[in-house]
């Protein structure tokens, strides 16, 4: 059974930092591209960052470029999202997701991801 278990998140002030983690089990982690999505109340889910199976390629939404960093540790079957200089508009539920893909094109829509984490709330106060 595939599981993506998220940790991290919480409440932080504007300008603060948080790190999200997503530990995978039940799959060959190094075969999967990974991503972080978010969904704010009343808004559609959006792709925030993605990383290739080996970590050599990454993609970021324009709204988070220069502030967020996605990384992975294939020995620990874990993907991370380091979020710095947080803004109130970053407030959302964040989800990690796994996609069975070993190519270089890391951008993909949500329906291309087979497995999802349980979601974790990130709230940035102004």
PDB file of C-alpha atoms in Angstrom:
ATOM      1  CA  UNK A   1       0.000   0.000   0.000  1.00  0.00           C
ATOM      2  CA  UNK A   2       1.426   3.328  -1.057  1.00  0.00           C
ATOM      3  CA  UNK A   3       1.481   6.034   1.567  1.00  0.00           C
ATOM      4  CA  UNK A   4       2.693   9.618   1.480  1.00  0.00           C
ATOM      5  CA  UNK A   5       2.833  10.975   5.005  1.00  0.00           C
ATOM      6  CA  UNK A   6       3.307  14.692   5.398  1.00  0.00           C
ATOM      7  CA  UNK A   7       4.720  16.597   8.334  1.00  0.00           C
ATOM      8  CA  UNK A   8       5.556  20.202   9.063  1.00  0.00           C
ATOM      9  CA  UNK A   9       3.368  23.181   8.397  1.00  0.00           C
ATOM     10  CA  UNK A  10       1.565  25.319  10.926  1.00  0.00           C
ATOM     11  CA  UNK A  11       1.196  28.993  11.710  1.00  0.00           C
ATOM     12  CA  UNK A  12       3.939  31.508  10.970  1.00  0.00           C
ATOM     13  CA  UNK A  13       4.212  35.265  10.655  1.00  0.00           C
ATOM     14  CA  UNK A  14       4.866  37.071   7.398  1.00  0.00           C
ATOM     15  CA  UNK A  15       8.506  36.715   6.470  1.00  0.00           C
ATOM     16  CA  UNK A  16       8.935  33.516   8.418  1.00  0.00           C
ATOM     17  CA  UNK A  17       9.980  30.063   7.263  1.00  0.00           C
ATOM     18  CA  UNK A  18       8.574  26.566   7.368  1.00  0.00           C
ATOM     19  CA  UNK A  19       9.687  23.204   6.032  1.00  0.00           C
ATOM     20  CA  UNK A  20       7.308  20.540   4.842  1.00  0.00           C
ATOM     21  CA  UNK A  21       8.302  16.896   4.598  1.00  0.00           C
ATOM     22  CA  UNK A  22       6.647  14.022   2.788  1.00  0.00           C
ATOM     23  CA  UNK A  23       7.779  10.476   3.533  1.00  0.00           C
ATOM     24  CA  UNK A  24       6.839   7.828   0.984  1.00  0.00           C
ATOM     25  CA  UNK A  25       6.398   4.110   1.492  1.00  0.00           C
ATOM     26  CA  UNK A  26       5.089   1.227  -0.575  1.00  0.00           C
ATOM     27  CA  UNK A  27       6.679   2.398  -3.812  1.00  0.00           C
ATOM     28  CA  UNK A  28      10.098   2.582  -5.432  1.00  0.00           C
ATOM     29  CA  UNK A  29      10.635   6.212  -4.578  1.00  0.00           C
ATOM     30  CA  UNK A  30      13.452   6.796  -7.059  1.00  0.00           C
ATOM     31  CA  UNK A  31      11.081   5.917  -9.924  1.00  0.00           C
ATOM     32  CA  UNK A  32       8.810   8.809  -9.077  1.00  0.00           C
ATOM     33  CA  UNK A  33       8.832  12.496  -9.812  1.00  0.00           C
ATOM     34  CA  UNK A  34       7.483  14.392  -6.820  1.00  0.00           C
ATOM     35  CA  UNK A  35       5.624  17.628  -6.390  1.00  0.00           C
ATOM     36  CA  UNK A  36       3.987  19.967  -3.937  1.00  0.00           C
ATOM     37  CA  UNK A  37       0.559  21.418  -4.662  1.00  0.00           C
ATOM     38  CA  UNK A  38      -1.516  23.824  -2.621  1.00  0.00           C
ATOM     39  CA  UNK A  39      -5.137  24.806  -2.418  1.00  0.00           C
ATOM     40  CA  UNK A  40      -6.410  27.942  -0.751  1.00  0.00           C
ATOM     41  CA  UNK A  41     -10.070  28.386   0.240  1.00  0.00           C
ATOM     42  CA  UNK A  42     -12.192  29.162  -2.774  1.00  0.00           C
ATOM     43  CA  UNK A  43      -9.318  28.649  -5.188  1.00  0.00           C
ATOM     44  CA  UNK A  44      -8.244  25.859  -7.491  1.00  0.00           C
ATOM     45  CA  UNK A  45      -5.414  23.551  -6.592  1.00  0.00           C
ATOM     46  CA  UNK A  46      -2.129  24.773  -8.025  1.00  0.00           C
ATOM     47  CA  UNK A  47       1.260  23.228  -8.598  1.00  0.00           C
ATOM     48  CA  UNK A  48       3.843  24.941  -6.420  1.00  0.00           C
ATOM     49  CA  UNK A  49       7.040  22.990  -7.124  1.00  0.00           C
ATOM     50  CA  UNK A  50       8.131  19.741  -8.716  1.00  0.00           C
ATOM     51  CA  UNK A  51      11.312  17.699  -8.791  1.00  0.00           C
ATOM     52  CA  UNK A  52      12.529  14.927 -11.034  1.00  0.00           C
ATOM     53  CA  UNK A  53      13.176  11.378  -9.868  1.00  0.00           C
ATOM     54  CA  UNK A  54      16.881  12.022  -9.279  1.00  0.00           C
ATOM     55  CA  UNK A  55      16.524  15.618  -8.159  1.00  0.00           C
ATOM     56  CA  UNK A  56      18.346  17.059 -11.146  1.00  0.00           C
ATOM     57  CA  UNK A  57      15.407  19.029 -12.517  1.00  0.00           C
ATOM     58  CA  UNK A  58      13.022  21.287 -10.652  1.00  0.00           C
ATOM     59  CA  UNK A  59      10.100  23.526 -11.519  1.00  0.00           C
ATOM     60  CA  UNK A  60       8.556  26.353  -9.511  1.00  0.00           C
ATOM     61  CA  UNK A  61       5.454  28.464  -9.844  1.00  0.00           C
ATOM     62  CA  UNK A  62       6.331  32.104 -10.487  1.00  0.00           C
ATOM     63  CA  UNK A  63       4.686  33.088  -7.233  1.00  0.00           C
ATOM     64  CA  UNK A  64       7.218  31.113  -5.168  1.00  0.00           C
ATOM     65  CA  UNK A  65      10.407  31.342  -7.211  1.00  0.00           C
ATOM     66  CA  UNK A  66      13.318  32.506  -5.114  1.00  0.00           C
ATOM     67  CA  UNK A  67      11.444  31.786  -1.866  1.00  0.00           C
ATOM     68  CA  UNK A  68      10.652  28.058  -1.944  1.00  0.00           C
ATOM     69  CA  UNK A  69      13.025  25.162  -2.529  1.00  0.00           C
ATOM     70  CA  UNK A  70      12.009  21.606  -3.308  1.00  0.00           C
ATOM     71  CA  UNK A  71      14.471  18.814  -2.608  1.00  0.00           C
ATOM     72  CA  UNK A  72      14.482  15.072  -2.105  1.00  0.00           C
ATOM     73  CA  UNK A  73      16.490  12.395  -0.366  1.00  0.00           C
ATOM     74  CA  UNK A  74      16.043   9.084  -2.174  1.00  0.00           C
ATOM     75  CA  UNK A  75      17.821   7.226   0.632  1.00  0.00           C
ATOM     76  CA  UNK A  76      15.112   8.394   3.034  1.00  0.00           C
ATOM     77  CA  UNK A  77      12.231   8.233   0.519  1.00  0.00           C
ATOM     78  CA  UNK A  78      11.390  11.794   1.436  1.00  0.00           C
ATOM     79  CA  UNK A  79      10.685  15.019  -0.420  1.00  0.00           C
ATOM     80  CA  UNK A  80      10.902  18.431   1.204  1.00  0.00           C
ATOM     81  CA  UNK A  81       9.602  21.923   0.601  1.00  0.00           C
ATOM     82  CA  UNK A  82      11.560  24.675   2.279  1.00  0.00           C
ATOM     83  CA  UNK A  83       9.456  27.832   2.374  1.00  0.00           C
ATOM     84  CA  UNK A  84      11.136  31.132   3.185  1.00  0.00           C
ATOM     85  CA  UNK A  85       9.913  34.739   3.166  1.00  0.00           C
ATOM     86  CA  UNK A  86       6.361  33.517   3.570  1.00  0.00           C
ATOM     87  CA  UNK A  87       3.487  35.786   2.639  1.00  0.00           C
ATOM     88  CA  UNK A  88      -0.186  35.731   3.653  1.00  0.00           C
ATOM     89  CA  UNK A  89      -1.052  34.645   0.109  1.00  0.00           C
ATOM     90  CA  UNK A  90       0.914  31.428   0.718  1.00  0.00           C
ATOM     91  CA  UNK A  91      -1.785  30.372   3.170  1.00  0.00           C
ATOM     92  CA  UNK A  92      -3.256  27.102   1.925  1.00  0.00           C
ATOM     93  CA  UNK A  93      -3.423  23.380   2.442  1.00  0.00           C
ATOM     94  CA  UNK A  94      -0.292  21.871   0.936  1.00  0.00           C
ATOM     95  CA  UNK A  95      -0.174  18.403  -0.604  1.00  0.00           C
ATOM     96  CA  UNK A  96       2.716  16.291  -1.782  1.00  0.00           C
ATOM     97  CA  UNK A  97       2.164  14.047  -4.778  1.00  0.00           C
ATOM     98  CA  UNK A  98       3.991  11.260  -6.621  1.00  0.00           C
ATOM     99  CA  UNK A  99       4.105  10.628 -10.356  1.00  0.00           C
ATOM    100  CA  UNK A 100       5.567   7.478 -11.936  1.00  0.00           C
ATOM    101  CA  UNK A 101       7.915   9.273 -14.336  1.00  0.00           C
ATOM    102  CA  UNK A 102      11.666   9.275 -14.905  1.00  0.00           C
ATOM    103  CA  UNK A 103      11.922  11.905 -17.596  1.00  0.00           C
ATOM    104  CA  UNK A 104      13.199  15.465 -17.399  1.00  0.00           C
ATOM    105  CA  UNK A 105       9.924  17.316 -17.954  1.00  0.00           C
ATOM    106  CA  UNK A 106       8.946  17.799 -14.326  1.00  0.00           C
ATOM    107  CA  UNK A 107       5.966  20.073 -14.937  1.00  0.00           C
ATOM    108  CA  UNK A 108       2.732  18.079 -14.856  1.00  0.00           C
ATOM    109  CA  UNK A 109      -0.922  18.631 -14.073  1.00  0.00           C
ATOM    110  CA  UNK A 110      -2.459  17.211 -10.938  1.00  0.00           C
ATOM    111  CA  UNK A 111      -4.275  14.419 -12.745  1.00  0.00           C
ATOM    112  CA  UNK A 112      -0.912  12.959 -13.743  1.00  0.00           C
ATOM    113  CA  UNK A 113      -0.033  12.251 -10.125  1.00  0.00           C
ATOM    114  CA  UNK A 114      -1.128   8.877  -8.830  1.00  0.00           C
ATOM    115  CA  UNK A 115      -0.528   9.266  -5.116  1.00  0.00           C
ATOM    116  CA  UNK A 116      -1.195  12.107  -2.705  1.00  0.00           C
ATOM    117  CA  UNK A 117      -0.329  13.025   0.848  1.00  0.00           C
ATOM    118  CA  UNK A 118      -2.965  13.815   3.449  1.00  0.00           C
ATOM    119  CA  UNK A 119      -2.452  17.577   3.256  1.00  0.00           C
ATOM    120  CA  UNK A 120      -1.101  19.980   5.809  1.00  0.00           C
ATOM    121  CA  UNK A 121      -2.261  23.473   6.663  1.00  0.00           C
ATOM    122  CA  UNK A 122       0.122  26.400   6.267  1.00  0.00           C
ATOM    123  CA  UNK A 123      -1.139  29.693   7.631  1.00  0.00           C
ATOM    124  CA  UNK A 124       0.820  32.914   7.274  1.00  0.00           C
ATOM    125  CA  UNK A 125      -0.382  35.761   9.440  1.00  0.00           C
ATOM    126  CA  UNK A 126       0.071  39.381   8.433  1.00  0.00           C
TER     127      UNK A 126
END
